[in-house]
Short mmCIF file of C-alpha atoms in Angstrom, two decimals:
data_model
loop_
_atom_site.label_atom_id
_atom_site.label_comp_id
_atom_site.label_asym_id
_atom_site.label_seq_id
_atom_site.Cartn_x
_atom_site.Cartn_y
_atom_site.Cartn_z
CA MET A 888 198.87 -73.62 16.00
CA LEU A 889 201.67 -71.59 18.07
CA GLN A 890 203.14 -75.03 19.08
CA GLY A 891 203.21 -76.02 15.35
CA LEU A 892 205.13 -72.82 14.41
CA GLN A 893 207.84 -73.28 17.09
CA ASP A 894 208.09 -77.03 15.98
CA SER A 895 208.18 -76.16 11.87
CA ALA A 896 211.34 -77.60 10.49
CA PHE A 897 212.30 -73.68 10.00
CA SER A 898 211.89 -72.81 13.79
CA LEU A 899 213.71 -76.19 14.79
CA TRP A 900 216.92 -74.87 12.63
CA VAL A 901 217.14 -71.28 13.45
CA VAL A 902 217.40 -72.75 17.48
CA GLY A 903 218.94 -75.95 16.53
CA SER A 904 221.74 -74.88 14.26
CA ASP A 905 225.35 -74.07 15.29
CA SER A 906 225.80 -71.78 12.70
CA LEU A 907 226.13 -67.87 13.45
CA TRP A 908 223.83 -67.21 10.64
CA ALA A 909 221.14 -68.67 12.34
CA TYR A 910 219.78 -67.41 15.51
CA PRO A 911 222.48 -64.83 16.20
CA THR A 912 222.35 -63.43 12.84
CA ILE A 913 218.55 -63.09 13.05
CA LEU A 914 218.97 -61.55 16.54
CA THR A 915 221.66 -59.08 15.33
CA LEU A 916 219.57 -58.14 12.48
CA HIS A 917 216.45 -56.81 14.67
CA THR A 918 219.20 -54.80 16.70
CA VAL A 919 220.45 -53.39 13.57
CA GLY A 920 216.84 -52.25 12.29
CA LEU A 921 215.76 -51.28 16.02
CA ALA A 922 218.83 -48.80 15.48
CA VAL A 923 217.75 -47.77 12.10
CA ILE A 924 213.92 -47.50 13.15
CA VAL A 925 214.43 -45.93 16.16
CA GLY A 926 217.48 -43.65 15.25
CA ALA A 927 215.70 -41.99 12.22
CA ALA A 928 212.40 -41.60 14.48
CA PHE A 929 214.70 -39.81 17.07
CA VAL A 930 216.40 -37.34 14.06
CA ILE A 931 212.66 -36.59 12.82
CA ASP A 932 211.11 -36.04 16.20
CA LEU A 933 213.95 -33.67 17.27
CA ARG A 934 213.68 -31.95 14.13
CA VAL A 935 210.22 -31.26 14.77
CA LEU A 936 210.90 -30.26 18.34
CA GLY A 937 213.37 -27.60 16.85
CA VAL A 938 216.87 -29.01 16.39
CA GLY A 939 218.59 -28.37 13.16
CA ARG A 940 215.80 -25.89 12.11
CA ASP A 941 217.89 -24.48 9.21
CA ILE A 942 217.12 -27.91 7.68
CA PRO A 943 213.93 -27.82 5.53
CA LEU A 944 211.46 -30.01 6.25
CA PRO A 945 211.07 -31.63 2.76
CA GLN A 946 214.66 -32.70 2.84
CA MET A 947 213.98 -34.73 5.75
CA ARG A 948 211.43 -37.02 3.80
CA LYS A 949 214.32 -39.57 3.14
CA ALA A 950 214.34 -40.07 6.76
CA PHE A 951 210.85 -41.89 6.49
CA GLY A 952 212.41 -44.05 4.07
CA VAL A 953 215.02 -45.25 6.49
CA PHE A 954 212.32 -45.67 8.93
CA TRP A 955 210.09 -47.87 7.18
CA THR A 956 213.16 -49.89 5.78
CA GLY A 957 214.33 -50.48 9.54
CA PHE A 958 210.84 -51.61 10.00
CA ALA A 959 210.78 -54.09 7.29
CA ILE A 960 213.93 -55.51 8.84
CA ASN A 961 212.46 -55.47 11.91
CA LEU A 962 209.16 -57.20 11.29
CA ALA A 963 210.93 -60.11 9.31
CA SER A 964 213.04 -60.71 11.93
CA GLY A 965 210.77 -59.99 14.28
CA LEU A 966 208.40 -62.66 12.71
CA VAL A 967 211.39 -65.43 13.06
CA LEU A 968 212.20 -64.62 16.63
CA PHE A 969 208.27 -64.99 17.55
CA ALA A 970 208.04 -67.85 15.47
CA VAL A 971 210.90 -69.97 17.28
CA ASP A 972 209.34 -69.17 21.05
CA ALA A 973 205.78 -68.78 19.88
CA VAL A 974 204.26 -70.70 22.79
CA HIS A 975 206.05 -68.61 25.30
CA LYS A 976 206.49 -65.17 23.87
CA ALA A 977 202.35 -65.06 23.06
CA GLY A 978 201.63 -65.64 26.62
CA GLN A 979 204.22 -62.81 27.87
CA PRO A 980 202.16 -59.77 28.94
CA VAL A 981 205.72 -57.68 28.13
CA PHE A 982 205.41 -58.94 24.41
CA LEU A 983 201.82 -57.23 24.12
CA VAL A 984 203.03 -54.31 25.83
CA LYS A 985 205.50 -53.62 23.36
CA LEU A 986 203.40 -54.80 20.45
CA VAL A 987 201.12 -51.93 21.31
CA LEU A 988 203.88 -49.39 22.04
CA ILE A 989 205.11 -50.14 18.45
CA ALA A 990 201.82 -50.09 16.96
CA MET A 991 201.16 -46.52 18.54
CA ALA A 992 204.59 -45.04 17.71
CA ILE A 993 204.26 -45.87 14.09
CA THR A 994 200.78 -44.50 14.05
CA ILE A 995 202.07 -41.24 15.31
CA THR A 996 204.99 -41.28 12.87
CA ALA A 997 202.72 -41.68 9.74
CA ARG A 998 200.99 -38.77 11.10
CA ILE A 999 203.84 -36.78 11.87
CA ARG A 1000 204.93 -37.38 8.34
CA ARG A 1001 201.38 -36.09 7.15
CA ILE A 1002 201.21 -33.12 8.99
CA ALA A 1003 204.69 -31.72 8.99
CA PHE A 1004 206.38 -33.13 5.98
CA GLY A 1005 203.79 -33.22 3.77
CA LYS A 1006 203.60 -31.12 0.30
CA THR A 1007 202.89 -27.59 1.68
CA ALA A 1008 205.90 -28.25 4.26
CA ASP A 1009 208.38 -25.40 3.97
CA ALA A 1010 211.25 -24.02 6.01
CA THR A 1011 208.47 -22.63 8.43
CA PRO A 1012 208.24 -24.63 11.90
CA PRO A 1013 206.10 -27.43 12.09
CA PRO A 1014 202.61 -27.06 13.95
CA GLY A 1015 202.32 -27.46 17.64
CA ALA A 1016 200.22 -30.16 16.99
CA ALA A 1017 203.44 -32.12 15.55
CA ARG A 1018 205.33 -31.07 18.50
CA SER A 1019 203.38 -32.93 21.12
CA LEU A 1020 203.28 -36.05 18.78
CA ALA A 1021 207.11 -36.22 18.23
CA ALA A 1022 207.42 -35.71 22.20
CA ALA A 1023 205.04 -38.63 22.45
CA SER A 1024 206.99 -40.70 19.57
CA LEU A 1025 210.41 -40.46 21.67
CA ALA A 1026 208.37 -41.53 24.63
CA LEU A 1027 206.89 -44.52 22.96
CA TRP A 1028 209.88 -45.85 21.34
CA ALA A 1029 211.79 -45.69 24.37
CA GLY A 1030 208.96 -47.87 26.20
CA ALA A 1031 209.11 -49.99 23.60
CA ILE A 1032 212.90 -50.48 23.72
CA VAL A 1033 212.44 -50.93 27.42
CA ALA A 1034 209.49 -53.74 26.96
CA GLY A 1035 211.32 -55.67 24.27
CA ARG A 1036 214.64 -55.72 26.39
CA LEU A 1037 212.61 -56.89 29.68
CA MET A 1038 211.03 -59.82 27.51
CA ALA A 1039 214.14 -61.84 28.07
CA TYR A 1040 213.76 -61.16 32.07
CA LEU A 1041 209.81 -61.14 32.48
CA MET B 1195 245.64 -58.69 32.90
CA TYR B 1196 244.23 -61.72 34.51
CA GLY B 1197 244.97 -60.74 37.96
CA PHE B 1198 242.75 -57.10 37.49
CA ILE B 1199 240.01 -59.05 36.14
CA SER B 1200 239.94 -61.34 39.00
CA TRP B 1201 240.51 -58.77 41.56
CA LEU B 1202 237.54 -56.46 39.90
CA GLU B 1203 235.18 -59.42 39.80
CA SER B 1204 235.83 -60.15 43.65
CA THR B 1205 235.32 -56.48 45.05
CA GLY B 1206 232.18 -55.71 46.88
CA PHE B 1207 230.78 -53.25 44.54
CA SER B 1208 230.99 -55.67 41.68
CA THR B 1209 229.47 -58.39 43.62
CA ALA B 1210 226.82 -56.04 44.81
CA LEU B 1211 225.88 -54.97 41.63
CA ARG B 1212 225.99 -58.49 40.11
CA ASN B 1213 223.98 -60.00 42.88
CA THR B 1214 220.98 -57.06 42.48
CA THR B 1215 218.73 -58.52 40.04
CA TRP B 1216 217.40 -55.25 38.74
CA VAL B 1217 220.55 -53.85 37.91
CA TRP B 1218 221.63 -55.69 34.82
CA PRO B 1219 218.16 -55.59 33.22
CA THR B 1220 217.57 -51.68 33.59
CA CYS B 1221 221.44 -51.27 32.38
CA GLU B 1222 220.45 -53.24 29.19
CA SER B 1223 217.41 -51.02 28.75
CA ILE B 1224 219.35 -48.11 29.03
CA HIS B 1225 221.82 -49.15 26.69
CA PHE B 1226 219.47 -50.06 24.07
CA VAL B 1227 217.63 -46.80 24.33
CA GLY B 1228 221.57 -44.69 24.14
CA LEU B 1229 222.34 -46.95 21.29
CA THR B 1230 219.36 -45.53 19.23
CA MET B 1231 220.14 -41.80 20.05
CA LEU B 1232 223.82 -42.58 19.20
CA VAL B 1233 223.25 -44.27 15.95
CA GLY B 1234 220.25 -42.22 14.78
CA ALA B 1235 222.42 -38.84 15.09
CA ALA B 1236 225.82 -39.86 14.01
CA VAL B 1237 224.43 -41.44 11.23
CA PHE B 1238 222.42 -38.73 10.22
CA PHE B 1239 225.59 -36.79 10.36
CA ASP B 1240 227.52 -39.27 8.80
CA TRP B 1241 225.16 -39.17 5.84
CA ARG B 1242 224.87 -35.42 5.81
CA LEU B 1243 228.79 -35.48 5.40
CA MET B 1244 228.73 -37.90 2.65
CA GLY B 1245 226.76 -35.35 0.35
CA PHE B 1246 223.01 -36.54 0.99
CA MET B 1247 220.18 -33.95 1.57
CA ARG B 1248 222.56 -31.13 0.77
CA GLN B 1249 219.77 -28.22 0.65
CA GLY B 1250 220.22 -28.58 4.51
CA PRO B 1251 223.45 -26.64 5.97
CA ILE B 1252 225.82 -29.01 7.35
CA ALA B 1253 226.07 -26.99 10.58
CA ALA B 1254 222.24 -27.81 11.05
CA ALA B 1255 222.67 -31.49 10.60
CA LYS B 1256 225.68 -31.18 13.52
CA ALA B 1257 223.26 -29.53 15.77
CA PHE B 1258 222.16 -33.25 16.62
CA MET B 1259 225.39 -34.38 17.77
CA PRO B 1260 224.88 -33.45 21.30
CA TYR B 1261 221.84 -35.98 21.52
CA GLY B 1262 224.01 -38.76 19.97
CA ILE B 1263 226.78 -37.80 22.52
CA ALA B 1264 224.24 -37.96 25.13
CA GLY B 1265 223.33 -41.51 23.83
CA PHE B 1266 227.10 -42.22 23.78
CA ALA B 1267 227.40 -41.30 27.42
CA LEU B 1268 224.47 -43.39 28.62
CA ASN B 1269 226.02 -46.48 26.84
CA LEU B 1270 229.41 -45.52 28.47
CA VAL B 1271 228.36 -45.56 31.93
CA THR B 1272 225.92 -48.67 31.46
CA GLY B 1273 228.77 -50.20 29.48
CA THR B 1274 231.21 -49.83 32.17
CA LEU B 1275 228.88 -51.10 34.95
CA PHE B 1276 228.36 -54.31 32.64
CA PHE B 1277 232.23 -54.51 32.47
CA VAL B 1278 232.55 -53.93 36.23
CA MET B 1279 229.86 -56.68 37.20
CA ARG B 1280 231.18 -59.34 34.82
CA PRO B 1281 234.72 -58.30 33.71
CA SER B 1282 235.56 -61.89 32.73
CA LEU B 1283 233.04 -62.48 30.52
CA TYR B 1284 234.04 -59.44 28.50
CA ALA B 1285 237.72 -59.29 28.65
CA PHE B 1286 238.45 -62.84 27.28
CA SER B 1287 235.74 -62.26 24.51
CA ALA B 1288 237.00 -61.53 20.89
CA ALA B 1289 233.69 -60.04 20.20
CA TRP B 1290 234.10 -57.39 22.81
CA TRP B 1291 237.70 -56.37 21.85
CA ALA B 1292 236.32 -56.02 18.25
CA LYS B 1293 233.72 -53.73 19.52
CA MET B 1294 236.00 -51.42 21.66
CA PHE B 1295 238.15 -51.26 18.40
CA PHE B 1296 235.47 -50.07 16.21
CA ILE B 1297 234.48 -47.52 19.12
CA VAL B 1298 237.74 -46.36 19.24
CA LEU B 1299 238.20 -46.19 15.43
CA ALA B 1300 234.94 -44.16 15.22
CA GLY B 1301 236.11 -41.74 18.08
CA LEU B 1302 239.71 -41.30 16.65
CA ASN B 1303 237.87 -40.72 13.02
CA ALA B 1304 235.58 -37.84 14.62
CA MET B 1305 238.93 -36.23 16.87
CA LEU B 1306 240.59 -36.05 13.25
CA PHE B 1307 237.39 -34.38 11.75
CA GLU B 1308 236.94 -32.35 14.59
CA THR B 1309 240.77 -31.05 14.45
CA THR B 1310 241.41 -30.96 10.88
CA LEU B 1311 238.20 -30.48 8.68
CA GLY B 1312 235.68 -29.46 11.41
CA ALA B 1313 236.17 -25.59 10.44
CA ARG B 1314 236.04 -26.38 6.85
CA VAL B 1315 232.43 -28.08 7.51
CA LEU B 1316 231.01 -24.83 8.21
CA THR B 1317 231.86 -22.92 5.54
CA LEU B 1318 230.55 -25.74 2.58
CA GLY B 1319 227.82 -23.98 0.98
CA ARG B 1320 224.12 -25.10 0.66
CA GLY B 1321 223.97 -27.55 -2.11
CA GLU B 1322 227.90 -27.79 -2.56
CA ALA B 1323 229.42 -31.46 -3.16
CA PRO B 1324 231.22 -31.87 -0.06
CA PRO B 1325 235.27 -32.92 -0.84
CA ALA B 1326 236.38 -36.34 -0.76
CA SER B 1327 237.53 -36.09 3.00
CA PHE B 1328 234.61 -35.67 4.30
CA LYS B 1329 232.67 -38.52 2.64
CA ILE B 1330 235.46 -40.67 3.70
CA VAL B 1331 235.32 -39.54 7.27
CA GLY B 1332 231.19 -40.01 7.35
CA CYS B 1333 231.61 -43.60 5.39
CA VAL B 1334 234.12 -44.52 8.24
CA SER B 1335 232.00 -43.46 10.81
CA LEU B 1336 228.73 -45.19 9.66
CA LEU B 1337 230.47 -48.29 8.94
CA SER B 1338 232.06 -48.39 12.38
CA TRP B 1339 229.08 -47.62 14.37
CA PHE B 1340 227.23 -50.72 12.67
CA ALA B 1341 230.40 -52.68 13.57
CA VAL B 1342 229.84 -51.76 17.11
CA LEU B 1343 226.22 -53.09 16.88
CA TYR B 1344 227.40 -55.98 15.09
CA PHE B 1345 229.94 -57.13 17.56
CA GLY B 1346 228.21 -56.01 20.96
CA ARG B 1347 225.13 -57.90 19.87
CA MET B 1348 227.32 -61.05 18.83
CA LEU B 1349 228.88 -61.12 21.83
CA PRO B 1350 227.33 -64.06 23.33
CA TYR B 1351 228.06 -66.07 20.20
CA ILE B 1352 231.43 -65.27 18.83
CA GLY B 1353 234.98 -65.87 20.68
CA THR B 1354 233.59 -65.99 24.20
CA GLY B 1355 237.28 -67.35 25.10
CA ASN B 1356 235.93 -70.67 26.40
#
């Protein structure tokens, strides 16, 4: 199945085309999406940890919308990047590590949204549990980025 | 310039770094983490300058900037190392020059903002619409950073000079 995915007409166009709109653009979208997702998570986590604490927490709910937009870009571009190189990537342990770190980081971000930015959130400091989650989120995203980058080498 | 590039590439420092296999992937990893810090903090502040999230004081949005500048510092160091390791790859790349152009544009834009409008920022009240000048500065910064991302990632594919 992985081989079939990789040999599909679409995959062959993506890797075979000389067009900048094929592989290079999809790769670039994945980097732009990365900046959007992790940039949003970075700002959310810093706010939970006490940076810019004069910004009311409900004001920052939009950052979660930005976060999910970045996630949609990277899910779509990531599926294509996987499809064109499915056999190799499916066998890369570092790819699995990346996926696990992303799953953990996303779960944590969703949890932060519930406990620190929910209906009852106001200008008071977020609960202590949210602070630990925010610190974990920063570490997990950094780990996911490193794992993603090392996919080109390991 | 050609002489400088080939001299740099032939120095012992450049050669030693280039021949140490873990240096390049490590710098790339740090460069990507740094870009998320820089883009996250800078775009957040740009967004606020453009008039979004008005109930949050602008000075508080600015409190994120030192973390963005830390990301920029990481990327300046790792980016300089990339250049030292493979100067000919970058110096003759149109995409690299475009990337540098947008970094300088973003930097000048930020300096202009700090020197002329910076003090006014702190007087802007909660919920108050920002003046057009703030919106323009925020918009130029936001677009510049995405252009930096674009040309950085497209570097292997656009105008490689060979």
